[in-house]
Amino acid sequence: MLKRKHILLLLEWYDYRIHLGVAQVARQNGWQLNCPKEMNVNEGFLKNWNGDGCIALLECVETLDYFWNKKIPIIDLGLFGYRRPVPRVVTDNRKIGQLAAEHFRDHGYREVFALHHGDNSMFRERLEGLQEFMELEGGHVTVLTSANNIQPAIINELKMLAKSRGKKLEELSLGFFGYEDTMAAEMISLCLQNDLRVPENFAVLGVDNDNLINSGLALGLSSVDSDQEGLGKAAARLLQSILESQPGNPTEKIVLRHPPKGVVTRRSTDCYAVRNPLVANALHYIQQNFYRGIMATDVADAMGVTQQGLQKAFARNYTRSPGQEIRHQRIQAVAHLLGTTKAKLDEIAVNCGYNSVSSLVHSFRETYGTTPGKFRKQKQEEYGG
């Protein structure tokens, strides 16, 4: 009888999507996968456990040492400072920060607020990525110091900051980045409790795209999809390659960074940080109609102003001209469809407002420096498609 591999999945912070990703690879390779959820009984089930491998998200040195001493291959999903060269597959937190910065910048936010990372390695990396990419185009990240988690004191700090700028908090349009969806959801609750409008006063962005959290909110939470299912798949594939090639403890440090999928936009950031009503309305019009093949003249007509008047308003209040914004919205939609569907280029062109495939390809090359075909292939490789 063919001997099955017995694999443990130990998640100190359980996420069903990681479990799902690992389980798919387990089925493909005939593993017997077990995922005990009572982490406080580790000592009991590990005492005589002598399986073939483990995928873990832990901060328990004793548990990690157990596998190391038994020479059982283990893949770590976290950033805990474990000194042995345990292979790791972790989220690309810098890329998450980059996507968050680009999302806020695309919505006109020059300043984004975040809590202090509280010495959490994952939060620190996400904050560093956010800061780096906000500053690329003259933006700024303000780190709140009154608390490391969502507390009423944050509102008082923000009120004092608004007062120092000669404004009331209710008059500002601010961006807030939550390092995970739980934090972002708590920020939305705090805003609503203090009669602050989301997204008009506070545009809130989270991380992980947790549908369970989102389903319980009064308004949809925009979130960077960190692809937890893909993270589980990547870790399981790495474990399988180790099982096939090099039994025993590794001697080299292996750290794989799993890329996020992108930003899922919902109501909590569906607002542009511009005080000019004409520009704000025009931006929403572009967002809702770019796929129709509109031009800047169509936007001006819809707003009831001259094209010159619209251009001047955009120049004073926004980072792009009306024409540039239309092209930006279109090419972003193209990239999304290339990365998430198998639609042909002619279908994508029609659905994103291009009059031909050649114009789509030309615009795409100018923006991304590659062809749509190569871009799609890269995305498929990133997500194991």
Coordinates of C-alpha atoms in Angstrom, one line a residue:
M1 CA 0.0 0.0 0.0
L2 CA 1.3 3.5 -0.9
K3 CA 2.5 5.3 2.2
R4 CA 0.8 8.7 2.6
K5 CA 2.6 11.8 3.8
H6 CA 1.2 13.0 7.1
I7 CA 1.3 16.8 7.3
L8 CA 0.3 19.2 10.1
L9 CA -1.0 22.7 9.6
L10 CA -0.5 24.7 12.8
L11 CA -2.0 28.2 12.7
E12 CA -1.8 30.2 15.9
W13 CA -3.9 32.8 14.0
Y14 CA -6.3 30.6 12.1
D15 CA -7.4 31.7 8.6
Y16 CA -9.7 29.4 6.7
R17 CA -8.3 30.7 3.4
I18 CA -4.7 29.5 4.3
H19 CA -6.2 26.2 5.3
L20 CA -8.1 26.0 1.9
G21 CA -5.0 26.8 -0.1
V22 CA -2.9 24.1 1.7
A23 CA -5.7 21.6 1.4
Q24 CA -5.8 22.0 -2.4
V25 CA -2.1 21.0 -2.7
A26 CA -2.6 18.3 -0.1
R27 CA -5.3 16.7 -2.3
Q28 CA -3.1 16.9 -5.3
N29 CA -0.2 15.1 -3.5
G30 CA -2.2 12.6 -1.5
W31 CA -1.3 14.1 1.9
Q32 CA -3.2 13.3 5.1
L33 CA -3.6 16.9 6.3
N34 CA -4.5 17.7 9.9
C35 CA -5.2 21.2 11.3
P36 CA -5.8 21.1 15.0
K37 CA -7.4 24.4 16.1
E38 CA -6.8 24.1 19.9
M39 CA -3.2 25.4 20.0
N40 CA -3.0 25.2 23.8
V41 CA -2.8 21.4 23.5
N42 CA 0.3 21.4 21.4
E43 CA 2.4 19.5 23.9
G44 CA -0.1 16.7 23.9
F45 CA -0.4 15.9 20.2
L46 CA 3.3 16.7 19.5
K47 CA 4.7 14.5 22.2
N48 CA 5.0 11.4 20.0
W49 CA 4.0 12.9 16.6
N50 CA 6.5 11.8 13.9
G51 CA 4.9 12.8 10.6
D52 CA 6.4 14.0 7.4
G53 CA 6.1 17.8 7.5
C54 CA 4.5 20.9 8.9
I55 CA 3.2 24.3 7.8
A56 CA 3.0 26.7 10.7
L57 CA 2.1 30.3 11.7
L58 CA 3.5 30.4 15.2
E59 CA 5.4 32.4 17.7
C60 CA 6.2 29.3 19.9
V61 CA 9.9 28.5 19.8
E62 CA 9.4 25.2 21.6
T63 CA 7.0 24.0 18.9
L64 CA 9.3 25.0 16.1
D65 CA 12.3 23.4 17.9
Y66 CA 10.3 20.2 18.1
F67 CA 10.2 19.9 14.3
W68 CA 13.8 21.0 13.9
N69 CA 15.1 18.5 16.4
K70 CA 13.1 15.7 14.8
K71 CA 14.4 16.8 11.4
I72 CA 10.8 17.1 10.2
P73 CA 10.6 19.7 7.4
I74 CA 8.6 22.8 8.4
I75 CA 7.5 25.9 6.5
D76 CA 6.9 29.1 8.6
L77 CA 4.3 31.6 7.4
G78 CA 5.3 34.4 9.8
L79 CA 8.0 36.9 10.6
F80 CA 8.8 35.7 14.1
G81 CA 12.5 36.1 14.9
Y82 CA 13.3 32.4 14.9
R83 CA 17.1 32.0 14.6
R84 CA 17.3 28.7 12.8
P85 CA 17.1 28.8 8.9
V86 CA 13.5 27.6 8.7
P87 CA 12.1 28.2 5.2
R88 CA 9.4 30.9 5.2
V89 CA 6.6 31.9 2.8
V90 CA 5.2 35.3 3.9
T91 CA 3.0 38.0 2.4
D92 CA 4.8 40.7 0.5
N93 CA 4.0 43.5 3.0
R94 CA 6.0 46.1 1.2
K95 CA 4.0 45.5 -1.9
I96 CA 0.8 45.7 0.2
G97 CA 2.0 49.2 1.4
Q98 CA 2.7 50.2 -2.3
L99 CA -0.8 49.2 -3.4
A100 CA -2.4 51.1 -0.5
A101 CA -0.3 54.2 -1.4
E102 CA -1.3 54.0 -5.1
H103 CA -4.9 53.6 -4.2
F104 CA -5.0 56.6 -1.9
R105 CA -3.0 58.7 -4.4
D106 CA -5.3 57.7 -7.2
H107 CA -8.2 59.1 -5.1
G108 CA -6.4 62.4 -4.6
Y109 CA -5.1 61.9 -1.1
R110 CA -1.8 63.6 -0.4
E111 CA -1.8 62.6 3.3
V112 CA -2.7 59.2 4.8
F113 CA -2.9 58.4 8.5
A114 CA -1.9 55.1 10.2
L115 CA -1.3 53.9 13.7
H116 CA 2.1 53.1 15.1
H117 CA 3.1 49.6 14.2
G118 CA 3.6 48.6 17.8
D119 CA 6.8 46.6 17.0
N120 CA 4.7 44.2 15.0
S121 CA 7.0 43.1 12.1
M122 CA 4.2 42.7 9.6
F123 CA 2.6 46.1 10.5
R124 CA 6.1 47.7 10.3
E125 CA 6.8 46.4 6.8
R126 CA 3.3 47.5 5.6
L127 CA 3.9 51.0 7.1
E128 CA 7.3 51.3 5.5
G129 CA 5.9 50.3 2.1
L130 CA 3.1 52.8 2.5
Q131 CA 5.5 55.6 3.5
E132 CA 8.0 54.9 0.7
F133 CA 5.4 54.9 -2.1
M134 CA 3.3 57.8 -0.8
E135 CA 6.4 60.0 -0.7
L136 CA 7.3 59.1 -4.4
E137 CA 4.9 61.7 -5.6
G138 CA 5.1 64.2 -2.8
G139 CA 2.6 62.5 -0.5
H140 CA 3.0 61.9 3.3
V141 CA 2.1 59.4 6.0
T142 CA 1.3 60.7 9.4
V143 CA 1.7 58.1 12.2
L144 CA -0.8 58.6 15.0
T145 CA 0.9 58.3 18.5
S146 CA -2.0 58.2 20.9
A147 CA -2.6 54.5 20.7
N148 CA -1.3 51.3 18.9
N149 CA -4.9 50.1 18.4
I150 CA -8.2 51.8 17.7
Q151 CA -9.1 53.9 20.8
P152 CA -11.3 57.0 21.3
A153 CA -8.0 58.9 22.0
I154 CA -7.3 58.7 18.3
I155 CA -10.2 61.0 17.6
N156 CA -9.0 63.5 20.1
E157 CA -5.5 63.5 18.5
L158 CA -7.1 64.0 15.1
K159 CA -9.2 66.9 16.4
M160 CA -6.1 68.6 17.8
L161 CA -4.3 68.1 14.5
A162 CA -7.2 69.6 12.5
K163 CA -7.4 72.6 14.9
S164 CA -3.6 73.2 14.4
R165 CA -4.4 73.6 10.7
G166 CA -7.3 76.0 11.3
K167 CA -10.0 73.4 10.5
K168 CA -12.6 71.2 12.2
L169 CA -12.1 67.5 11.8
E170 CA -15.5 67.3 10.1
E171 CA -14.2 69.6 7.4
L172 CA -11.3 67.5 6.4
S173 CA -11.0 64.6 3.9
L174 CA -8.5 62.1 5.3
G175 CA -7.2 58.7 4.4
F176 CA -6.7 56.0 7.0
F177 CA -4.7 52.8 6.4
G178 CA -5.5 49.8 8.7
Y179 CA -2.8 47.1 8.7
E180 CA -5.5 44.5 8.7
D181 CA -9.3 44.4 8.1
T182 CA -10.1 44.1 11.8
M183 CA -8.3 47.4 12.5
A184 CA -10.0 49.1 9.5
A185 CA -13.4 47.9 10.6
E186 CA -12.9 49.2 14.1
M187 CA -11.8 52.6 12.6
I188 CA -15.1 52.8 10.6
S189 CA -17.0 52.1 13.8
L190 CA -15.1 54.8 15.7
C191 CA -15.8 57.3 12.9
L192 CA -19.5 56.6 12.8
Q193 CA -19.7 56.8 16.6
N194 CA -18.2 60.3 16.4
D195 CA -20.5 61.5 13.6
L196 CA -17.7 61.4 11.0
R197 CA -18.7 60.4 7.5
V198 CA -17.0 57.5 5.8
P199 CA -15.6 57.9 3.2
E200 CA -16.3 61.7 2.9
N201 CA -14.3 62.6 6.1
F202 CA -12.4 59.4 6.4
A203 CA -11.6 57.0 3.5
V204 CA -10.6 53.7 5.2
L205 CA -8.6 51.0 3.6
G206 CA -7.8 47.6 5.2
V207 CA -5.8 44.5 4.3
D208 CA -6.7 40.9 3.7
N209 CA -10.2 41.3 2.0
D210 CA -11.8 39.2 4.7
N211 CA -15.4 38.6 3.5
L212 CA -16.5 37.6 7.0
I213 CA -15.5 41.0 8.4
N214 CA -16.9 42.9 5.5
S215 CA -20.3 41.2 5.6
G216 CA -21.0 42.6 9.1
L217 CA -20.2 46.2 8.3
A218 CA -22.8 48.9 7.6
L219 CA -20.8 49.9 4.5
G220 CA -18.3 47.9 2.4
L221 CA -14.7 48.0 3.4
S222 CA -12.1 48.5 0.7
S223 CA -9.2 46.2 1.2
V224 CA -5.9 45.0 -0.2
D225 CA -6.4 41.4 -1.1
S226 CA -3.3 39.7 0.4
D227 CA -4.3 36.4 -1.2
Q228 CA -4.2 34.2 1.9
E229 CA -5.4 31.2 -0.1
G230 CA -2.5 31.6 -2.5
L231 CA -0.1 32.0 0.4
G232 CA -1.3 28.6 1.7
K233 CA -0.8 27.1 -1.8
A234 CA 2.7 28.5 -2.1
A235 CA 3.8 27.2 1.3
A236 CA 2.4 23.7 0.5
R237 CA 4.2 23.6 -2.8
L238 CA 7.5 24.6 -1.2
L239 CA 7.0 21.9 1.4
Q240 CA 6.3 19.3 -1.3
S241 CA 9.5 20.3 -3.2
I242 CA 11.5 19.9 0.0
L243 CA 9.9 16.5 0.7
E244 CA 10.9 15.4 -2.8
S245 CA 14.5 16.7 -2.8
Q246 CA 16.2 17.3 0.5
P247 CA 15.1 15.5 3.6
G248 CA 16.4 16.9 6.9
N249 CA 17.1 20.4 8.2
P250 CA 18.0 23.1 5.7
T251 CA 21.3 24.9 5.9
E252 CA 20.3 28.0 3.8
K253 CA 17.7 30.7 4.6
I254 CA 14.8 30.5 2.2
V255 CA 12.3 33.4 2.3
L256 CA 9.6 33.6 -0.4
R257 CA 7.4 36.7 -0.6
H258 CA 3.9 36.0 -1.8
P259 CA 2.4 39.0 -3.8
P260 CA -1.0 40.5 -3.0
K261 CA -3.7 40.4 -5.7
G262 CA -4.7 44.0 -5.6
V263 CA -7.1 46.4 -4.0
V264 CA -10.8 45.5 -3.8
T265 CA -12.6 48.9 -3.8
R266 CA -15.8 49.2 -1.9
R267 CA -17.8 52.1 -0.3
S268 CA -15.2 53.0 2.4
T269 CA -12.9 54.6 -0.1
D270 CA -15.4 55.5 -2.8
C271 CA -14.6 59.2 -2.6
Y272 CA -12.1 61.7 -4.0
A273 CA -10.1 63.9 -1.6
V274 CA -10.9 67.1 -3.5
R275 CA -12.8 70.0 -2.0
N276 CA -13.9 71.3 -5.4
P277 CA -17.4 69.9 -6.1
L278 CA -17.0 70.2 -9.9
V279 CA -13.8 68.1 -9.9
A280 CA -15.3 65.6 -7.4
N281 CA -18.4 65.1 -9.6
A282 CA -16.3 64.9 -12.7
L283 CA -14.1 62.2 -11.2
H284 CA -17.1 60.1 -10.2
Y285 CA -18.5 60.6 -13.7
I286 CA -15.2 59.4 -15.3
Q287 CA -15.1 56.4 -12.9
Q288 CA -18.6 55.3 -13.9
N289 CA -18.3 56.0 -17.6
F290 CA -14.7 55.5 -18.8
Y291 CA -15.6 52.2 -20.4
R292 CA -18.0 53.9 -22.8
G293 CA -15.1 55.5 -24.7
I294 CA -15.7 59.0 -23.4
M295 CA -13.3 61.9 -23.9
A296 CA -12.6 65.0 -21.8
T297 CA -15.2 67.0 -23.9
D298 CA -17.9 64.5 -22.8
V299 CA -17.0 65.0 -19.2
A300 CA -17.2 68.8 -19.6
D301 CA -20.6 68.5 -21.3
A302 CA -21.9 66.2 -18.5
M303 CA -20.8 68.8 -15.9
G304 CA -22.3 71.7 -17.8
V305 CA -19.0 73.6 -18.2
T306 CA -16.5 74.4 -20.9
Q307 CA -13.6 72.1 -21.5
Q308 CA -11.2 75.0 -20.6
G309 CA -13.1 75.5 -17.3
L310 CA -12.9 71.8 -16.5
Q311 CA -9.1 71.7 -17.3
K312 CA -8.4 74.7 -15.0
A313 CA -10.4 73.2 -12.1
F314 CA -8.5 69.9 -12.4
A315 CA -5.2 71.7 -12.6
R316 CA -5.9 73.5 -9.4
N317 CA -7.4 70.6 -7.4
Y318 CA -6.2 67.3 -8.7
T319 CA -3.1 65.4 -9.8
R320 CA -4.2 64.5 -13.3
S321 CA -6.0 66.3 -16.2
P322 CA -9.5 65.0 -17.2
G323 CA -8.0 63.2 -20.2
Q324 CA -5.2 61.7 -18.1
E325 CA -7.7 60.4 -15.6
I326 CA -9.8 58.7 -18.3
R327 CA -6.7 57.0 -19.7
H328 CA -5.6 56.0 -16.1
Q329 CA -9.0 54.5 -15.3
R330 CA -9.0 52.5 -18.6
I331 CA -5.6 51.1 -18.2
Q332 CA -6.2 50.1 -14.6
A333 CA -9.3 48.2 -15.7
V334 CA -7.3 46.5 -18.5
A335 CA -4.6 45.4 -16.0
H336 CA -7.3 44.0 -13.6
L337 CA -9.0 42.0 -16.4
L338 CA -5.7 40.6 -17.6
G339 CA -4.7 39.5 -14.1
T340 CA -8.1 38.0 -13.1
T341 CA -9.8 36.7 -16.3
K342 CA -9.0 34.8 -19.5
A343 CA -10.8 37.3 -21.7
K344 CA -9.3 38.0 -25.1
L345 CA -7.8 41.4 -25.9
D346 CA -10.6 42.4 -28.3
E347 CA -13.1 41.7 -25.5
I348 CA -11.1 43.7 -23.0
A349 CA -10.7 46.6 -25.4
V350 CA -14.5 46.8 -25.9
N351 CA -15.2 46.6 -22.2
C352 CA -12.6 49.3 -21.3
G353 CA -13.5 51.9 -23.8
Y354 CA -10.7 51.4 -26.5
N355 CA -11.6 51.6 -30.2
S356 CA -9.1 49.0 -31.2
V357 CA -6.8 46.3 -29.8
S358 CA -3.8 48.2 -31.2
S359 CA -4.6 51.3 -29.2
L360 CA -5.0 49.2 -26.1
V361 CA -1.6 47.5 -26.6
H362 CA 0.1 50.9 -27.3
S363 CA -1.4 52.4 -24.2
F364 CA -0.5 49.4 -22.0
R365 CA 3.1 49.3 -23.2
E366 CA 3.5 53.0 -22.4
T367 CA 2.1 52.5 -18.9
Y368 CA 3.5 49.1 -17.8
G369 CA 6.6 48.8 -20.1
T370 CA 5.5 45.4 -21.3
T371 CA 2.9 43.7 -23.5
P372 CA -0.5 42.6 -22.2
G373 CA 0.4 39.0 -23.0
K374 CA 3.6 39.1 -20.9
F375 CA 1.8 40.9 -18.1
R376 CA -0.9 38.2 -18.0
K377 CA 1.7 35.4 -18.0
Q378 CA 3.6 37.1 -15.1
K379 CA 0.4 37.4 -13.1
Q380 CA -0.4 33.7 -13.7
E381 CA 3.0 32.7 -12.5
E382 CA 2.7 34.8 -9.4
Y383 CA -0.5 33.2 -8.4
G384 CA 0.3 29.7 -9.6
G385 CA -2.2 29.8 -12.4

